[in-house]
Amino acid sequence: MTELDSGFTLARQLLLAGDARLWNIVLLSLRVSLTATVLACLIGMPLGALLAVGRFPGRRVLVVLFNAMMGLPPVVVGLLVYLLLSRAGPLGAFGLLFTPTAMILAQMVLITPIVAALTRQVIADAWQEMHELLHSLGASRLRAAATLLWDTRFSLSTAALAGFGRAIAEVGAVMIVGGNIDGVTRVMTTTIALETSKGDLPLALTLGLILIVLVLAINGVIFAVRGWSERRWG
Amino acid sequence: MSTWLQLERLRFAPGERRILDDVSLALAAGRTVILGPNGAGKSTLLRLIHGLLRPHGGWLSWRRPLSQAMVFQKPVLLRTTALGNVIYGLKLKQPDAAKCRRRAEAALDRAGLLHLAAHPARLLSGGEQQRVALARAWALEPELLILDEPTASLDPASTREVERIIKDIADSGARILMTTHNLGQARRLAEEIVFIDDGQMIERTAVADFFKAPQSAAAKHFLKEEIP
Amino acid sequence: MMTKASSLTQTWRRLLGACCLALCAVGAWPAQADERFITVASTTSTEQSGLFAHLLPVFEQASGIKVRVVALGTGQALDLARRGDADVVFVHDKAAEEKFVAEGFGVQRFEVMYNDFVLIGPRNDPAQVAGHDILEGLRRIASADISPRPPFVSRGDRSGTHMAELRYWKAAGVDLDQAKGAWYRDTGSGMGPALNTAAAMNAYILADRGTWLNFRNRGDLRILVEGDTRLFNQYGVMLVNPAKHPHVKKDDGQKFIDWLLSPVGQQTITAYKINGEQLFFPNARR
């Protein structure tokens, strides 16, 4: 446990010293994963709501598919996005490989199924409670989906958090499409992998601790806001 | 009043279960209360009439289509203000936001809730929530208001207030079709009683006659068992 | 009061919308969009030994060109370049590099520097390999008749180091396919992770000296075989062929190559030391 102790000490020193490189890495991690989460929510939440409320052929297949895709290995997603963005790939002309945009894209692909599947669950429960009322008021299914998305906004924060948690913690996808380039695409997880490679376990551990604290803090804030909102709106 | 809805051999039997069996019935009164023991099929009947369920057999024949609204036993409210809930119902039919708001405020006022318009709807008391649901229905100015045991979980004071609103809605010209387990309420609100039991239509009787001398043995038994 | 109620929902929505927009804007905003840079596919040994951290700032200062290094195994780095995802390749596997150029993916191969491999193993050296003959050392590991059999950790990732290891086994007359047993651990990982594995298992491993010197988690391992000329490890640099991949930044890429081969570049390589020990030896023929 001496490694853990020294990890905590080192974490404090690095953060307090305002180590610019460390802060850049932390900020890039946040920027990439938060953006990926927002995009995944913009796509996954309406999709999940339509899967819950809609009646169309292939809906069940899609539900199973999205549930299964929650377990997609990041490396596979990374590889797919790499092949897509590579100069030899279909989107190669944009030159996006080894940029934060590529990392955002990969994480978005990775977590959209998670957000969609969790949203579907939340909306399905709300739909159970409200479908008679919404039918009675003459809301179309599309309208009903939108209404339920808004009405379950506090519960849906959990779906967003789950996606964010997976995004910021994954290393396989961003390593492949970002390339772990110093100062450009190096995020917390790829730095941890690199420092582990170099055998600098205390530094790797320190970064791990910072990552955990960060994720905890964000979870804490969201849960506090959610609790406050639920007390406010019932 | 002449018949406004005729039910012909209406059957609802999902899977193995048989909930309504060949119910034929003419609805003519301005205020009709459907009575019957638990599981008789009252709620299902309301939902078939409102169009939330499709019958497995038989048909409904409307004299002319009526605009409808429905209030449920448990008020289902959105996580917004009381006013927001009433506006939501209107907005689906009325694109003019200013008009929606005026009508919604008027409906809340008639339900005695204008002072709670800005209050989060889900945090209101049970009685207030049901009144918001009634205001939401009322704002739609329906020609037929369907209520499924609207006071089942309310205290006497709230029940009185809800009954008052139902009466007012009826007085404003809407037909009322409702179920209840509160016989006093049936007496107070109904012009006509429809009694169903075990998925079968048993009798349709003017309210005074029903409570004095029901035609069927089943209804007699029902009245004896229920607390007035 | 009612105005307030409804505008509260409105505010909520606007707030949420604004957050989304802001985040998207931040995310889409590329890091230093107009930065002048080249992408170099290189090996973990150059990155993890700290050479690039020493070398690149000097070049960037002199040229104004940023160098973005993607560090992989030599095989992967060459594949990356084949797909056109790098401007320059800087690796260490002569045979593979010459094939790369012959296929037309590289313009020309230049030798830049060499370092050397070292055979690392447990301090007490149970297979008794210590000395200056890499082939004899490997033979002893392969034929060690002791229990428990001391393990050997292989990169197994088609990297330059892995390819070199395979060449040494062959030269030592050890037929790996036959001799392979539980003692031969094929880890399929980079130099660092393989060293971590070796440290944990107290195993023998072939490593490049640079990574070893920069490696912190050594456990009970030490260098056992070094100085054999066969252990020299040549690094080559190539511009990815613009004829195959027109988007390759040939001018800036060539500038980097020219600088590496120039006296200044070569001196900068010489100057990189860990604990006073020089890691890479420039040998560009110009």
XYZ file of C-alpha atoms in Angstrom:
748
model
C 0.000 0.000 0.000
C 2.994 2.298 0.105
C 2.485 2.802 -3.639
C -1.053 4.032 -2.996
C 0.156 6.435 -0.327
C 2.872 7.838 -2.519
C 0.291 8.044 -5.316
C -1.931 10.293 -3.220
C 1.007 12.431 -2.201
C 2.218 12.769 -5.768
C -1.303 13.585 -6.980
C -1.538 16.415 -4.467
C 1.863 17.744 -5.397
C 1.215 17.634 -9.140
C -2.198 19.257 -8.915
C -1.193 21.897 -6.419
C 1.905 22.727 -8.410
C -0.430 23.414 -11.316
C 1.618 21.202 -13.599
C 0.574 22.669 -16.960
C 1.045 19.464 -18.926
C -1.033 17.516 -16.461
C -3.790 20.108 -16.552
C -3.793 20.073 -20.347
C -4.197 16.319 -20.307
C -7.028 16.518 -17.787
C -8.754 19.282 -19.743
C -8.418 17.403 -23.025
C -9.882 14.288 -21.395
C -12.835 16.291 -20.164
C -13.284 18.111 -23.445
C -13.228 14.925 -25.521
C -15.424 12.843 -23.239
C -17.942 15.575 -22.428
C -18.364 16.436 -26.087
C -18.728 12.763 -26.972
C -21.326 12.430 -24.218
C -23.338 15.428 -25.411
C -23.313 14.144 -28.982
C -24.180 10.624 -27.845
C -27.093 12.049 -25.850
C -28.315 14.117 -28.795
C -28.412 10.944 -30.884
C -28.977 8.203 -28.332
C -31.744 9.748 -26.278
C -34.215 10.413 -29.138
C -33.297 7.004 -30.521
C -33.928 5.320 -27.185
C -37.224 7.170 -26.794
C -38.390 6.087 -30.244
C -37.413 2.503 -29.453
C -39.524 2.695 -26.298
C -42.547 4.436 -27.758
C -42.475 3.554 -31.438
C -44.171 0.642 -33.138
C -42.297 -0.272 -36.276
C -40.950 -3.454 -37.821
C -37.527 -4.402 -36.525
C -37.959 -2.534 -33.256
C -37.280 -5.592 -31.120
C -34.226 -6.455 -33.165
C -32.925 -2.929 -32.659
C -33.548 -3.121 -28.914
C -31.553 -6.342 -28.661
C -28.872 -4.879 -30.909
C -28.449 -1.762 -28.793
C -28.392 -3.760 -25.582
C -25.707 -5.990 -27.043
C -23.745 -3.003 -28.338
C -23.483 -1.671 -24.788
C -20.711 -4.217 -24.413
C -18.757 -3.245 -27.519
C -15.025 -3.533 -26.853
C -13.464 -0.055 -27.174
C -10.626 -1.498 -29.235
C -13.073 -2.739 -31.859
C -14.775 0.649 -32.001
C -11.370 2.283 -32.238
C -10.382 0.030 -35.085
C -13.619 0.690 -36.979
C -13.294 4.433 -36.587
C -9.621 4.205 -37.501
C -10.421 2.370 -40.736
C -13.089 4.972 -41.432
C -10.843 7.984 -40.839
C -7.604 6.568 -42.191
C -6.311 8.239 -45.348
C -7.065 4.998 -47.146
C -10.588 4.916 -45.635
C -13.840 6.472 -46.836
C -13.471 9.620 -44.689
C -9.710 9.875 -45.116
C -9.890 13.089 -47.093
C -10.895 15.052 -43.989
C -7.596 14.270 -42.284
C -9.283 13.699 -38.941
C -7.152 10.780 -37.769
C -4.995 11.537 -34.730
C -7.062 14.566 -33.757
C -9.333 15.127 -30.743
C -12.237 15.118 -33.187
C -11.434 11.507 -34.079
C -11.376 10.630 -30.388
C -14.724 12.332 -29.851
C -16.138 10.384 -32.758
C -14.849 7.050 -31.438
C -16.153 7.651 -27.930
C -19.464 8.813 -29.329
C -19.822 5.580 -31.303
C -18.845 3.659 -28.193
C -21.364 5.227 -25.822
C -24.335 6.057 -28.034
C -25.678 2.487 -27.655
C -25.311 2.794 -23.888
C -27.196 6.070 -23.760
C -29.848 4.747 -26.161
C -30.383 1.484 -24.285
C -30.609 3.152 -20.861
C -32.879 5.875 -22.252
C -35.128 3.240 -23.767
C -35.512 1.642 -20.353
C -36.356 4.920 -18.611
C -38.775 6.025 -21.329
C -40.416 2.599 -21.479
C -41.277 2.896 -17.776
C -42.599 6.424 -18.200
C -44.559 5.358 -21.277
C -46.172 2.611 -19.215
C -47.379 5.283 -16.810
C -48.405 7.915 -19.338
C -49.394 6.276 -22.593
C -53.117 6.435 -21.886
C -52.982 10.112 -21.023
C -50.860 10.952 -24.052
C -53.161 8.978 -26.347
C -56.135 10.628 -24.742
C -54.697 14.077 -25.393
C -54.048 13.077 -28.986
C -50.257 13.201 -28.876
C -48.556 11.452 -31.790
C -45.908 8.877 -30.901
C -43.218 11.294 -31.982
C -44.690 13.978 -29.781
C -45.082 11.483 -26.947
C -41.415 10.508 -27.243
C -40.375 14.166 -27.038
C -42.670 14.795 -24.078
C -41.361 11.791 -22.176
C -37.753 12.767 -22.874
C -38.402 16.112 -21.275
C -40.447 14.662 -18.455
C -37.794 12.083 -17.488
C -34.902 14.518 -17.855
C -33.698 13.937 -14.295
C -33.664 10.154 -14.599
C -31.978 10.456 -17.966
C -29.030 12.201 -16.355
C -28.066 8.713 -15.179
C -27.915 7.501 -18.778
C -25.722 10.450 -19.692
C -23.481 9.771 -16.700
C -23.123 6.109 -17.592
C -22.051 7.123 -21.076
C -19.636 9.724 -19.771
C -18.152 7.283 -17.282
C -17.457 4.772 -20.005
C -16.079 7.429 -22.341
C -13.619 8.981 -19.940
C -12.452 5.621 -18.640
C -11.816 3.884 -21.946
C -8.359 3.707 -23.426
C -8.546 1.293 -26.360
C -10.464 3.460 -28.804
C -8.754 6.793 -28.156
C -5.356 5.142 -28.246
C -5.966 3.860 -31.771
C -7.684 6.871 -33.331
C -5.851 9.507 -31.299
C -2.386 7.971 -31.409
C -1.552 9.260 -27.913
C 0.364 12.178 -29.428
C 1.997 14.297 -26.766
C 0.204 17.627 -26.388
C -2.349 16.851 -29.086
C -4.288 13.678 -28.358
C -2.833 12.522 -25.061
C -5.614 12.065 -22.528
C -5.628 10.685 -19.009
C -6.188 7.048 -19.880
C -3.593 6.932 -22.662
C -1.117 8.673 -20.360
C -1.796 6.069 -17.704
C -1.195 3.318 -20.256
C 2.026 5.021 -21.378
C 3.383 5.552 -17.876
C 2.548 1.949 -17.033
C 4.509 0.942 -20.139
C 7.457 2.948 -18.918
C 7.218 1.146 -15.633
C 6.498 4.413 -13.817
C 3.773 2.848 -11.731
C 3.520 5.624 -9.098
C 2.857 8.264 -11.769
C 0.361 5.972 -13.533
C -1.372 5.369 -10.240
C -1.427 9.067 -9.490
C -3.113 9.820 -12.783
C -5.558 7.007 -12.079
C -6.419 8.577 -8.756
C -6.973 11.965 -10.363
C -9.246 10.303 -12.927
C -11.273 8.612 -10.220
C -11.616 11.813 -8.214
C -12.694 13.663 -11.343
C -15.347 11.109 -12.240
C -16.527 11.045 -8.635
C -16.814 14.821 -8.565
C -18.824 14.939 -11.770
C -21.093 12.167 -10.542
C -21.535 14.002 -7.280
C -22.487 17.252 -8.956
C -24.966 15.574 -11.306
C -26.551 13.621 -8.482
C -26.854 16.758 -6.380
C -28.463 18.655 -9.242
C -30.725 15.718 -9.918
C -31.761 15.435 -6.304
C -32.448 19.141 -6.121
C -34.451 19.064 -9.355
C -36.487 16.088 -8.245
C -37.360 17.784 -5.005
C -38.224 20.855 -7.005
C -40.409 19.127 -9.613
C -41.479 15.855 -8.011
C -82.301 13.303 -24.355
C -81.816 11.126 -27.376
C -79.209 8.372 -27.707
C -75.756 9.754 -28.479
C -73.850 6.485 -28.421
C -75.001 2.985 -29.194
C -72.779 0.014 -28.237
C -73.505 -3.124 -30.220
C -72.384 -6.526 -28.907
C -69.122 -5.001 -27.720
C -66.608 -7.666 -26.786
C -63.145 -7.285 -25.280
C -61.249 -10.514 -24.653
C -57.463 -10.285 -24.810
C -55.821 -13.713 -24.834
C -57.664 -16.229 -22.690
C -59.418 -13.645 -20.563
C -62.889 -12.367 -21.241
C -63.386 -8.883 -19.866
C -66.437 -7.622 -21.754
C -68.902 -9.969 -23.382
C -71.389 -8.772 -25.949
C -72.252 -5.516 -24.242
C -75.057 -3.726 -26.019
C -76.091 -0.401 -24.577
C -77.562 2.921 -25.572
C -76.244 6.025 -23.828
C -78.656 8.906 -23.843
C -78.356 10.786 -20.583
C -76.276 13.890 -19.967
C -74.640 12.312 -16.897
C -74.206 8.564 -16.788
C -72.482 6.643 -13.996
C -71.379 3.077 -14.582
C -71.551 0.928 -11.466
C -70.459 -2.600 -10.837
C -68.172 -4.656 -8.614
C -64.409 -4.731 -9.027
C -63.371 -6.503 -12.192
C -66.760 -6.052 -13.796
C -65.157 -4.341 -16.784
C -66.111 -0.732 -16.044
C -62.708 0.790 -16.770
C -62.340 -1.294 -19.911
C -65.690 -0.054 -21.131
C -64.615 3.566 -20.637
C -61.356 2.933 -22.488
C -63.165 1.295 -25.389
C -65.468 4.289 -25.672
C -62.578 6.737 -25.410
C -60.660 4.835 -28.091
C -57.715 3.799 -25.891
C -58.596 0.160 -26.535
C -59.952 -1.552 -29.627
C -62.830 -3.998 -29.220
C -62.349 -7.613 -30.310
C -65.927 -7.735 -31.491
C -68.942 -5.534 -31.918
C -68.897 -1.828 -32.619
C -69.646 1.633 -31.334
C -71.979 3.778 -33.298
C -71.876 7.456 -32.543
C -74.833 9.602 -33.393
C -72.227 12.162 -34.351
C -68.556 12.274 -33.376
C -68.027 13.990 -30.012
C -64.833 15.642 -28.870
C -63.685 13.827 -25.756
C -61.420 14.156 -22.794
C -60.618 11.631 -20.088
C -59.596 11.877 -16.459
C -57.997 8.861 -14.839
C -58.175 7.451 -11.338
C -54.569 8.392 -10.672
C -53.799 11.852 -12.017
C -50.922 11.608 -14.475
C -49.101 14.911 -14.480
C -45.975 16.062 -16.246
C -42.978 17.415 -14.369
C -43.827 21.032 -14.956
C -46.111 23.592 -13.368
C -49.846 23.112 -12.890
C -50.399 25.654 -15.653
C -47.836 23.906 -17.839
C -49.834 20.693 -17.584
C -53.059 22.352 -18.668
C -51.286 24.156 -21.492
C -49.707 20.899 -22.673
C -53.117 19.350 -23.360
C -54.254 22.422 -25.271
C -51.074 22.932 -27.224
C -51.506 19.632 -29.037
C -54.692 20.970 -30.629
C -54.270 24.722 -30.528
C -51.087 26.160 -31.998
C -51.696 29.720 -30.758
C -49.617 29.943 -27.578
C -51.304 33.057 -26.211
C -54.753 31.547 -26.706
C -53.629 28.316 -25.020
C -52.421 30.216 -22.015
C -55.627 32.213 -21.654
C -57.787 29.117 -21.893
C -55.542 27.196 -19.520
C -55.652 29.974 -16.953
C -59.422 30.169 -17.246
C -59.712 26.406 -16.714
C -57.438 26.508 -13.661
C -59.488 29.388 -12.319
C -62.694 27.413 -12.692
C -61.029 24.512 -10.886
C -60.104 26.920 -8.080
C -56.380 26.465 -8.638
C -55.246 29.713 -10.224
C -53.232 30.558 -7.132
C -51.235 27.332 -7.656
C -50.641 27.832 -11.391
C -46.887 28.251 -10.993
C -46.567 25.385 -8.526
C -44.795 22.194 -9.666
C -47.715 19.918 -10.470
C -46.237 16.733 -9.036
C -45.760 18.354 -5.645
C -49.434 19.285 -5.219
C -51.668 17.261 -2.905
C -53.593 14.333 -4.379
C -56.818 16.334 -4.522
C -55.111 19.302 -6.147
C -53.448 17.031 -8.676
C -56.778 15.537 -9.672
C -58.215 19.040 -10.025
C -55.312 19.956 -12.319
C -56.156 16.869 -14.383
C -59.790 17.999 -14.468
C -58.765 21.506 -15.482
C -56.611 20.021 -18.236
C -59.619 18.078 -19.513
C -61.956 21.024 -19.082
C -59.685 23.400 -20.973
C -60.186 21.184 -24.009
C -63.920 22.016 -23.825
C -64.921 18.437 -24.574
C -68.412 17.430 -25.605
C -67.924 14.204 -23.660
C -65.893 13.934 -20.464
C -64.999 10.421 -19.340
C -63.852 9.896 -15.754
C -62.531 6.637 -14.325
C -63.092 6.635 -10.554
C -61.827 10.192 -10.270
C -62.141 10.375 -6.484
C -61.075 6.848 -5.570
C -58.054 7.942 -3.597
C -59.201 11.353 -2.356
C -60.361 12.571 1.044
C -63.947 13.824 1.510
C -63.080 17.500 1.080
C -61.197 16.890 -2.147
C -63.962 14.574 -3.316
C -66.540 17.337 -2.777
C -64.413 19.787 -4.726
C -63.919 17.325 -7.598
C -67.664 16.630 -7.708
C -68.316 20.353 -7.803
C -66.024 20.701 -10.812
C -67.607 17.719 -12.579
C -71.020 19.319 -12.069
C -69.759 22.614 -13.439
C -68.323 20.888 -16.482
C -71.658 19.151 -17.010
C -73.460 22.464 -16.618
C -71.233 23.962 -19.266
C -72.760 21.482 -21.686
C -70.502 18.419 -21.661
C -71.847 14.912 -21.385
C -70.393 13.037 -18.413
C -69.627 9.323 -18.401
C -67.929 8.035 -15.300
C -67.341 5.119 -12.992
C -67.215 5.242 -9.230
C -67.395 3.041 -6.168
C -68.914 5.843 -4.157
C -72.657 5.256 -4.261
C -73.362 8.657 -2.717
C -71.381 10.203 -5.518
C -73.343 8.206 -8.085
C -76.555 9.454 -6.524
C -75.327 13.045 -6.524
C -73.910 13.142 -10.039
C -75.801 10.659 -12.198
C -78.971 11.056 -14.163
C -78.783 7.470 -15.230
C -77.018 4.366 -13.889
C -75.539 1.627 -16.032
C -74.881 -1.523 -14.031
C -72.488 -4.106 -15.362
C -71.236 -7.289 -13.744
C -68.703 -9.869 -14.856
C -68.320 -8.326 -18.298
C -72.061 -8.322 -18.934
C -74.435 -5.414 -19.279
C -77.058 -5.972 -16.570
C -79.270 -2.903 -16.488
C -79.655 0.742 -17.369
C -81.909 2.662 -15.056
C -82.696 6.254 -14.100
C -80.780 7.114 -10.946
C -83.729 7.457 -8.561
C -85.245 4.168 -9.684
C -81.935 2.346 -9.478
C -81.341 3.147 -5.845
C -84.991 2.666 -4.898
C -85.639 -0.540 -6.783
C -82.995 -1.976 -9.048
C -84.340 -4.259 -11.744
C -81.780 -7.053 -11.460
C -80.924 -9.409 -8.655
C -77.220 -8.689 -9.216
C -77.728 -4.969 -8.683
C -79.815 -5.605 -5.583
C -77.056 -7.762 -4.193
C -74.449 -5.147 -5.163
C -76.319 -2.340 -3.380
C -76.680 -4.435 -0.277
C -72.952 -5.225 -0.135
C -71.656 -1.728 -0.858
C -71.417 0.861 1.852
C -73.721 3.703 0.794
C -46.498 34.513 -11.196
C -47.710 32.392 -14.074
C -45.428 34.161 -16.441
C -42.611 33.221 -14.151
C -43.685 29.575 -14.078
C -43.675 29.056 -17.766
C -40.580 31.129 -18.350
C -38.823 28.934 -15.824
C -39.295 25.943 -18.097
C -38.214 28.121 -20.991
C -35.101 29.180 -19.134
C -34.339 25.561 -18.389
C -34.600 24.658 -22.023
C -32.529 27.604 -23.168
C -29.916 26.826 -20.556
C -29.722 23.219 -21.665
C -29.557 24.224 -25.306
C -26.816 26.715 -24.589
C -24.806 24.094 -22.703
C -25.113 21.686 -25.623
C -24.041 24.300 -28.121
C -21.128 25.432 -26.002
C -19.901 21.886 -25.525
C -20.205 21.101 -29.200
C -18.312 24.261 -30.040
C -15.560 23.376 -27.601
C -15.389 19.841 -28.905
C -15.338 20.742 -32.557
C -12.680 23.363 -32.031
C -9.522 21.558 -33.109
C -6.388 21.937 -31.070
C -4.188 24.558 -32.685
C -5.991 24.209 -35.999
C -3.554 26.216 -38.036
C -0.512 24.607 -36.482
C 2.165 23.493 -38.931
C 2.922 19.873 -38.169
C 3.923 16.514 -39.549
C 2.889 13.094 -38.312
C 5.685 10.626 -37.640
C 4.973 6.944 -37.180
C 7.647 5.611 -34.912
C 8.417 2.957 -32.384
C 7.745 2.692 -28.697
C 11.481 2.467 -28.082
C 12.188 5.965 -29.407
C 9.176 7.416 -27.605
C 9.489 5.592 -24.309
C 13.228 5.939 -24.033
C 12.636 9.682 -23.934
C 14.627 10.381 -27.117
C 11.802 12.210 -28.861
C 11.120 14.374 -25.827
C 14.781 15.429 -26.072
C 15.028 15.650 -29.857
C 11.788 17.160 -31.089
C 11.806 20.478 -29.205
C 15.189 21.254 -30.787
C 13.840 20.558 -34.272
C 10.571 22.355 -33.631
C 12.480 25.386 -32.378
C 14.672 25.437 -35.467
C 12.025 24.733 -38.107
C 8.711 25.911 -36.692
C 7.310 22.504 -37.616
C 5.616 20.517 -34.870
C 6.196 16.782 -34.905
C 3.303 14.582 -33.832
C 4.600 11.152 -32.923
C 2.430 8.061 -33.012
C 4.432 5.390 -31.225
C 3.753 1.787 -32.244
C 5.678 -1.367 -32.998
C 7.752 -1.174 -36.189
C 5.338 -3.438 -38.086
C 2.303 -1.407 -37.064
C 4.085 1.858 -37.778
C 4.893 0.700 -41.317
C 1.287 -0.463 -41.838
C 0.029 2.904 -40.645
C 2.270 4.606 -43.186
C 1.130 2.206 -45.918
C -2.405 3.489 -45.354
C -1.128 7.040 -45.690
C -1.723 7.969 -42.063
C 1.778 9.344 -41.461
C 4.200 11.602 -43.323
C 7.422 10.067 -42.041
C 8.320 6.623 -40.640
C 11.156 6.298 -38.147
C 11.630 2.648 -37.203
C 14.159 -0.133 -36.714
C 13.775 -3.214 -38.866
C 15.995 -2.967 -41.913
C 14.436 -5.864 -43.830
C 10.885 -4.582 -43.328
C 11.959 -1.022 -44.146
C 13.584 -2.062 -47.406
C 10.439 -3.978 -48.328
C 8.405 -0.863 -47.535
C 10.511 1.213 -49.909
C 10.573 -1.520 -52.577
C 6.770 -1.626 -52.546
C 6.779 2.053 -53.330
C 5.343 3.233 -50.031
C 8.547 4.928 -48.951
C 10.640 7.295 -51.041
C 14.084 6.366 -49.761
C 15.488 4.831 -46.602
C 18.141 6.713 -44.628
C 20.024 5.272 -41.718
C 19.956 7.644 -38.775
C 21.407 6.015 -35.704
C 21.660 2.775 -33.846
C 21.269 1.669 -30.319
C 21.661 -1.825 -29.039
C 19.615 -4.598 -27.648
C 20.407 -6.117 -24.321
C 19.405 -9.464 -22.895
C 17.860 -8.900 -19.522
C 17.148 -11.496 -16.900
C 16.936 -12.397 -13.219
C 19.764 -11.132 -11.051
C 20.768 -14.696 -10.089
C 20.747 -15.787 -13.779
C 19.525 -19.394 -13.353
C 20.269 -20.301 -17.009
C 23.766 -18.781 -16.742
C 23.593 -16.647 -19.853
C 25.652 -13.687 -18.637
C 28.405 -12.679 -21.045
C 28.869 -11.103 -24.457
C 27.414 -13.748 -26.791
C 23.725 -13.301 -27.483
C 23.382 -16.520 -29.467
C 24.988 -18.653 -26.756
C 22.816 -16.927 -24.183
C 19.636 -17.767 -26.054
C 20.757 -21.361 -26.582
C 21.201 -21.740 -22.835
C 17.746 -20.337 -22.130
C 16.200 -22.694 -24.680
C 17.986 -25.731 -23.286
C 18.023 -24.887 -19.586
C 17.547 -28.120 -17.731
C 16.505 -26.756 -14.369
C 13.287 -26.711 -12.451
C 11.403 -24.457 -12.448
C 12.278 -23.569 -15.985
C 13.162 -19.820 -16.137
C 10.659 -18.134 -18.464
C 11.481 -15.975 -21.483
C 9.123 -13.087 -22.357
C 8.712 -12.222 -26.024
C 7.128 -9.051 -27.398
C 5.321 -11.123 -30.011
C 3.988 -7.998 -31.723
C 5.899 -7.818 -35.015
C 7.890 -4.908 -33.648
C 11.492 -4.313 -34.619
C 12.602 -5.813 -31.335
C 10.433 -8.865 -31.865
C 11.750 -9.371 -35.389
C 15.323 -9.048 -34.103
C 14.595 -11.580 -31.369
C 13.319 -14.048 -33.966
C 16.449 -13.524 -36.057
C 18.666 -14.253 -33.034
C 16.828 -17.473 -32.226
C 17.272 -18.568 -35.818
C 20.936 -17.656 -35.850
C 21.404 -19.535 -32.578
C 20.043 -22.624 -34.267
C 17.026 -22.833 -31.999
C 13.900 -23.907 -33.847
C 11.348 -21.963 -31.839
C 8.380 -23.890 -33.185
C 9.859 -27.008 -31.685
C 11.545 -25.618 -28.616
C 8.597 -23.425 -27.593
C 7.052 -24.499 -24.355
C 5.467 -23.018 -21.289
C 8.770 -21.201 -20.682
C 8.309 -19.066 -23.830
C 5.737 -16.357 -23.065
C 4.417 -14.624 -26.141
C 2.866 -11.426 -24.698
C 1.875 -9.521 -27.825
C 2.654 -6.218 -26.149
C 4.876 -3.176 -26.392
C 8.355 -2.949 -24.886
C 7.215 -1.393 -21.623
C 4.343 -3.799 -20.901
C 6.603 -6.726 -21.850
C 9.218 -5.468 -19.371
C 6.527 -5.152 -16.703
C 5.550 -8.755 -17.394
C 9.146 -9.911 -17.275
C 9.741 -8.082 -13.991
C 6.664 -9.711 -12.499
C 7.693 -13.214 -13.655
C 11.430 -12.725 -13.095
C 11.938 -13.730 -16.730
C 14.529 -13.274 -19.441
C 13.690 -10.727 -22.112
C 15.325 -9.019 -25.072
C 14.938 -5.248 -24.832
C 16.367 -2.137 -26.392
C 18.771 -0.376 -24.079
C 16.977 2.967 -24.263
C 13.670 1.688 -22.980
C 15.448 -0.352 -20.327
C 17.404 2.639 -19.048
C 14.239 4.696 -18.860
C 12.242 1.879 -17.285
C 11.388 2.304 -13.618
C 9.742 -0.921 -12.542
C 12.770 -3.190 -12.865
C 12.106 -5.532 -9.996
C 14.933 -8.055 -9.743
C 16.060 -7.803 -13.359
C 19.433 -6.702 -14.701
C 21.363 -6.679 -17.971
C 23.031 -10.043 -18.594
C 24.217 -9.932 -22.194
C 25.425 -6.764 -23.923
C 28.103 -5.538 -26.289
C 27.726 -8.297 -28.888
C 27.984 -6.473 -32.249
C 25.079 -8.587 -33.466
C 22.959 -6.721 -30.935
C 23.311 -3.424 -32.751
C 19.922 -2.090 -33.718
C 19.803 0.198 -36.739
C 17.151 2.903 -37.055
C 16.031 4.112 -40.464
C 13.865 7.025 -41.532
C 11.708 7.299 -44.654
C 9.374 9.825 -46.212
C 6.041 8.264 -47.095
C 5.748 8.317 -50.879
C 3.648 11.302 -52.025
C 3.095 9.441 -55.290
C 1.032 6.904 -53.317
C -0.487 9.367 -50.890
C -0.715 12.875 -52.333
C -1.639 14.503 -49.027
C 1.748 13.601 -47.497
C 3.513 16.759 -46.311
C 6.602 16.032 -48.322
C 8.420 19.328 -47.843
C 8.055 19.476 -44.078
C 8.591 15.724 -43.778
C 11.779 15.944 -45.810
C 12.913 18.869 -43.636
C 12.620 16.646 -40.590
C 14.557 13.846 -42.272
C 17.235 16.265 -43.471
C 17.565 17.687 -40.005
C 17.935 14.233 -38.429
C 20.758 13.471 -40.853
C 22.386 16.894 -40.471
C 25.325 17.466 -38.119
C 23.043 19.359 -35.707
C 20.513 16.543 -35.652
C 23.173 13.915 -35.207
C 24.817 15.865 -32.392
C 21.458 16.251 -30.662
C 21.055 12.467 -30.771
C 24.507 12.015 -29.265
C 23.680 14.458 -26.511
C 20.773 12.381 -25.169
C 21.944 10.586 -22.062
C 20.339 8.885 -19.111
C 22.526 8.854 -15.988
C 25.453 9.869 -18.133
C 24.912 6.926 -20.464
C 24.484 7.622 -24.180
C 21.481 5.759 -25.609
C 21.622 6.267 -29.355
C 24.635 6.454 -31.626
C 24.199 8.534 -34.782
C 25.567 6.953 -37.937
C 23.982 8.799 -40.829
C 25.950 8.493 -44.057
C 25.674 11.749 -45.840
